Amino acid sequence: MSRRIWWLAVASLLLWAMTPTGWAAAPSKLEIFSWWTAGGEAEGLAGLFSVYKKLYPNVEIINATVAGGAGAQAKAVLATRLAGGDPPDSFQVHAGLEVEKYNPARFLEPLDDLFKSEGWERVLPKDLLTLLRYQGRFWSVPVNIHRANVLWYNRKVFQDNNLTPPKTFDEFFKVADALKAKGIVPFVFGSKDGWEAGHVFEVVLVGTLGAEGYRGLWTGKTPWTDARVTQALNTFKRMLTYVNTDHPALTWDGAGQYLIDGKGAMQIMGDWQDGWFQSKRYTGYGWAPPPGTAGIFDALSDSFALPKGAKNRQNAVNWLKVVGSREGQEAFNPKKGSICARTDCSPGLFNQYLQSAARDWKTNALVPSVMHGAAAFESWATKFKDIVALFVTSGDVAKTQAALQSACRDAKVCK
Amino acid sequence: MLLITGLKSFEEVNLYRMWDLPTRFSLDSFLKAWFGSESQGFRGINSNFWNSVRLAVPATLLSAALGSLNGYVLSKWRFRGADGLFTLLLFGMFIPYQSILIPLVQLLSRIGLYGTIPGLIFVHVVYGIPITTLIFRNYYATVPGELVEAAKIDGAGILGIYRHVVFPISMPAFAVVMIWQFTSIWNDFLFGVIVTPRPAVQPVMVALNNLAGSYIVEWNVQMAGALLAALPTMLVYVVLGRYFMRGLLAGSLKG
Amino acid sequence: MVQTKPLAAARWRSGRWRLRNPDRVIAVLLVLPSLAAIAVFVYGFIGFTAFASLTRWDNLVPDFSWVGLENYFRLFNTQRFQIDLRNTVTFTSLFLLTSLALGFALAVLLDRRIRGEGIFRSLYLFPLALSFIVTGVVWRWLLNPGSAELGSTGVNLLLDRVGLGALKSGWYTDPRIGIKAVVIAAVWQMSGYMMAMYLAGLRGIPEELREAALVDGASEFQVYRHIIVPLLHPITLGALIILGHISLKIFDLVVAMTGPGPGFSSDVPALFMFDTTFRGNNFAQGAGIAIILLVMVAALIVPYLIYSLRTEVQR
């Protein structure tokens, strides 16, 4: 008797465990994949969702986010899902050459018709359209523009010490020495996720080689063996002598706490830091172009793609329309701390920093960010990231420069 | 020892006061770890916890059943080459699973099991065969052959002997195997992170790693999450520690 | 050959064959699914991975054009992989030595039949019930170094409190320590296991042996050195195999505790494989790393398996 009951229990357990979840009658779904989980990013995404819900109230949005800065974790998950034939309905991808990684011809639907019918080619800047085209077609809809080269600083710390934001690297080191003498961390840095060092070095490269020279690094016009690259490496190495000692344990936002607390003075990070400051209700920050990069806009753009075989294709197409619409971008960007990809958003919605970024976007020389998917194929960008991360601990300039050159050779861009 | 200290400081932990004993008892961090926090934008681990239950329970039962049959045949019904085959089977216990992940993902997506809990159950059952077979085989080796012979003379066949003679005395081995498998499946990370990339489907350990991986989650919430995720295996250990020990020693090849 | 037929016929008539043979067939049928599964999922898959490592498959879409050993050459020229191999050697040697020594010492202490043995044993074994992920998360927090600017945390704070501030260090954030910090967590988790194995071994040694030696005037230490340790050799061997293969494959703990660390100082091949394959989609190179991992593990395991198979057969 008791044995029979036991078997029954086991059988029912098995049955319960085998029942698939989510078979309840949910009429229509939309699964959006991104790596926006922190403060302002999550709020911006929620803003996009609410615009979508207003238009399509019957669709249940599944927010499939994977944490991790610059999407390092998320990209692994996404690649696995695409390769495994289980794509989300739409996913986040950096505009530019990053799309190559997803093998568009095989895994993505081209969106040229959508661009035409929605009239996006008229409202998006030319430089951005150029960046978006891969193999002559559009594969994703841009929602914003970010700037990678911003020097954030604590205004009070600068005032108390009678300092102004440095315009050249020489000035930077002068300022840093003055701050160091006061026991303040001059240059706030977090390197835990592995890409932050690459990000800072990219900005140093821009500041050392200028727009033309930096662009040439990714097209083969500027050799990586160039003396200016050596100079950039030496500058970066020297900058690292002014950082907080615990940088390997901190992400960029973790390190940002130094700035908020007034224990640190300067940080080079993209302008998502502006959104993060806001989510922390912190207003005491100032911004300036990092040394040597005045008049240059190191740009990246987040966009959304449509994978082949999306389970809810129509909902996903509607999502892309929202992403590309003015209303969607106005709901998203002020919170995310980025500017609209479209040129017709009303400036009044944005805070002071973003208005200044929007002005620069129209006038500055544009260069594509490598650490954020615009300048190079993913495999090359990954090598660049690893080489720079290694340089932070080794400090070996010659070896690093040789490695950068051979990465360029592997990418078939350099001879 | 460390764990005890860790547990004590789970409440109101912050990095700079972590060695002080809690001054007031609060469940906030546990609730946050369990349900997540909409405002801070991170998921709790509650649904993932149940995913793990749905995964570990059937996978454990299935691999125990398989292991029992294999062990029975390989110890009491040896055919020529059985020992060699058994050694080949054992090798599967030690391989770094990285060496099979790539084709595994390909195959699972072909048969439509990729990204699902049943797919994960399947994977754990298959790669659990070596260890469960080993433990059962070592256990059945201690069952006197006379018992089987006597049943044979009574005219029982292979299945009859299993049912009436061997299975009834298998309970200790079942306990050991089930505890072992349950613990290792519950604690697995690699298969979980590869086979189920979707946050909603992931087992609890993957969710815990994601929870701990983002800066927005406070330390005390991470610790609370770690404790919650470890709870089932801790309970198993506390309640069934005796069998747990045996499983460990059985796992060391020469039971 | 000539003999068998009449014999079989005789058996068939006597009915014994009929009884045995179906059972033989059923026996094989019972284990067949498992054997087939292992054949495909272990050996077939390893074969596929080995093949993939010799192709140009560096994107989401499989590209099986043959490139020979090029991926391996490239791999060994990659700085990150060189560091990983060094880390593996460091981790494995430290982890094995410390766990074995600690496990043995604890077992000897407990074997003295001290009071509260049960409690101690439960405590030491407790970490084994935990996932490497849990261990990693907890230890990441314990060994979080804090910083000169914001004050200490975790273990460093404890050291401060008890006046050993001089022992503070950057733990896993210091590239010189890196992987060694992970060793601490791994030893914490596994040394109880070693203790259990040694304890079982010690309990299996007959009391008379010891007493006889002591009567012969050997010191306690000599007894351990010349009698007990040699008797425990098989256990040590088994322990080495278990720890060795765990340590070569270590992945979860590193992921949860440190990640690749500063300048890859706590990176391991398994993590590099994961990054390369599932993040960078360079499947061929990922397969290459996996095969190198497999070869390392096989070098450790295969001799042992063959050795146990031989002893099986002799029994």
PDB file of N, CA and C in Angstrom, chain B residues 183-209:
ATOM      1  N   THR B 183      22.657  16.858  -5.860  1.00  0.00           N
ATOM      2  CA  THR B 183      23.604  17.906  -5.489  1.00  0.00           C
ATOM      3  C   THR B 183      24.360  18.413  -6.714  1.00  0.00           C
ATOM      4  N   SER B 184      24.858  17.472  -7.528  1.00  0.00           N
ATOM      5  CA  SER B 184      25.665  17.989  -8.646  1.00  0.00           C
ATOM      6  C   SER B 184      24.812  18.683  -9.698  1.00  0.00           C
ATOM      7  N   ILE B 185      23.587  18.220  -9.901  1.00  0.00           N
ATOM      8  CA  ILE B 185      22.741  18.898 -10.892  1.00  0.00           C
ATOM      9  C   ILE B 185      22.313  20.268 -10.371  1.00  0.00           C
ATOM     10  N   TRP B 186      21.959  20.301  -9.103  1.00  0.00           N
ATOM     11  CA  TRP B 186      21.555  21.577  -8.517  1.00  0.00           C
ATOM     12  C   TRP B 186      22.690  22.591  -8.575  1.00  0.00           C
ATOM     13  N   ASN B 187      23.906  22.100  -8.353  1.00  0.00           N
ATOM     14  CA  ASN B 187      25.051  23.001  -8.289  1.00  0.00           C
ATOM     15  C   ASN B 187      25.697  23.285  -9.640  1.00  0.00           C
ATOM     16  N   ASP B 188      25.226  22.628 -10.680  1.00  0.00           N
ATOM     17  CA  ASP B 188      25.865  22.805 -11.985  1.00  0.00           C
ATOM     18  C   ASP B 188      25.689  24.228 -12.520  1.00  0.00           C
ATOM     19  N   PHE B 189      26.722  24.692 -13.195  1.00  0.00           N
ATOM     20  CA  PHE B 189      26.648  26.026 -13.791  1.00  0.00           C
ATOM     21  C   PHE B 189      26.870  25.969 -15.300  1.00  0.00           C
ATOM     22  N   LEU B 190      27.868  25.190 -15.697  1.00  0.00           N
ATOM     23  CA  LEU B 190      28.290  25.182 -17.097  1.00  0.00           C
ATOM     24  C   LEU B 190      27.161  24.801 -18.057  1.00  0.00           C
ATOM     25  N   PHE B 191      26.518  23.654 -17.824  1.00  0.00           N
ATOM     26  CA  PHE B 191      25.431  23.243 -18.714  1.00  0.00           C
ATOM     27  C   PHE B 191      24.298  24.262 -18.679  1.00  0.00           C
ATOM     28  N   GLY B 192      24.008  24.745 -17.489  1.00  0.00           N
ATOM     29  CA  GLY B 192      22.919  25.712 -17.352  1.00  0.00           C
ATOM     30  C   GLY B 192      23.168  26.948 -18.189  1.00  0.00           C
ATOM     31  N   VAL B 193      24.392  27.468 -18.097  1.00  0.00           N
ATOM     32  CA  VAL B 193      24.667  28.734 -18.761  1.00  0.00           C
ATOM     33  C   VAL B 193      24.712  28.553 -20.277  1.00  0.00           C
ATOM     34  N   ILE B 194      25.092  27.361 -20.729  1.00  0.00           N
ATOM     35  CA  ILE B 194      25.188  27.138 -22.166  1.00  0.00           C
ATOM     36  C   ILE B 194      23.849  26.719 -22.771  1.00  0.00           C
ATOM     37  N   VAL B 195      23.179  25.798 -22.110  1.00  0.00           N
ATOM     38  CA  VAL B 195      21.978  25.211 -22.718  1.00  0.00           C
ATOM     39  C   VAL B 195      20.756  26.109 -22.563  1.00  0.00           C
ATOM     40  N   THR B 196      20.680  26.870 -21.470  1.00  0.00           N
ATOM     41  CA  THR B 196      19.500  27.718 -21.285  1.00  0.00           C
ATOM     42  C   THR B 196      19.919  29.177 -21.148  1.00  0.00           C
ATOM     43  N   PRO B 197      20.122  29.840 -22.282  1.00  0.00           N
ATOM     44  CA  PRO B 197      20.569  31.230 -22.206  1.00  0.00           C
ATOM     45  C   PRO B 197      19.497  32.204 -21.758  1.00  0.00           C
ATOM     46  N   ARG B 198      18.236  31.794 -21.791  1.00  0.00           N
ATOM     47  CA  ARG B 198      17.191  32.753 -21.431  1.00  0.00           C
ATOM     48  C   ARG B 198      17.066  32.922 -19.924  1.00  0.00           C
ATOM     49  N   PRO B 199      17.095  34.160 -19.457  1.00  0.00           N
ATOM     50  CA  PRO B 199      17.014  34.399 -18.015  1.00  0.00           C
ATOM     51  C   PRO B 199      15.822  33.707 -17.356  1.00  0.00           C
ATOM     52  N   ALA B 200      14.695  33.638 -18.065  1.00  0.00           N
ATOM     53  CA  ALA B 200      13.501  33.085 -17.429  1.00  0.00           C
ATOM     54  C   ALA B 200      13.589  31.578 -17.263  1.00  0.00           C
ATOM     55  N   VAL B 201      14.416  30.932 -18.064  1.00  0.00           N
ATOM     56  CA  VAL B 201      14.475  29.471 -18.047  1.00  0.00           C
ATOM     57  C   VAL B 201      15.659  28.971 -17.220  1.00  0.00           C
ATOM     58  N   GLN B 202      16.580  29.879 -16.889  1.00  0.00           N
ATOM     59  CA  GLN B 202      17.839  29.429 -16.291  1.00  0.00           C
ATOM     60  C   GLN B 202      17.685  28.824 -14.907  1.00  0.00           C
ATOM     61  N   PRO B 203      18.554  27.843 -14.601  1.00  0.00           N
ATOM     62  CA  PRO B 203      18.588  27.294 -13.253  1.00  0.00           C
ATOM     63  C   PRO B 203      19.132  28.330 -12.264  1.00  0.00           C
ATOM     64  N   VAL B 204      18.997  28.032 -11.014  1.00  0.00           N
ATOM     65  CA  VAL B 204      19.233  29.035  -9.987  1.00  0.00           C
ATOM     66  C   VAL B 204      20.705  29.478  -9.905  1.00  0.00           C
ATOM     67  N   MET B 205      21.635  28.563 -10.185  1.00  0.00           N
ATOM     68  CA  MET B 205      23.043  28.946 -10.049  1.00  0.00           C
ATOM     69  C   MET B 205      23.441  29.985 -11.095  1.00  0.00           C
ATOM     70  N   VAL B 206      22.892  29.840 -12.302  1.00  0.00           N
ATOM     71  CA  VAL B 206      23.184  30.819 -13.345  1.00  0.00           C
ATOM     72  C   VAL B 206      22.586  32.160 -12.952  1.00  0.00           C
ATOM     73  N   ALA B 207      21.380  32.107 -12.403  1.00  0.00           N
ATOM     74  CA  ALA B 207      20.724  33.342 -11.973  1.00  0.00           C
ATOM     75  C   ALA B 207      21.517  34.005 -10.857  1.00  0.00           C
ATOM     76  N   LEU B 208      22.043  33.191  -9.971  1.00  0.00           N
ATOM     77  CA  LEU B 208      22.819  33.734  -8.856  1.00  0.00           C
ATOM     78  C   LEU B 208      24.069  34.427  -9.380  1.00  0.00           C
ATOM     79  N   ASN B 209      24.722  33.796 -10.344  1.00  0.00           N
ATOM     80  CA  ASN B 209      25.921  34.401 -10.900  1.00  0.00           C
ATOM     81  C   ASN B 209      25.590  35.727 -11.588  1.00  0.00           C
TER      82      ASN B 209
END
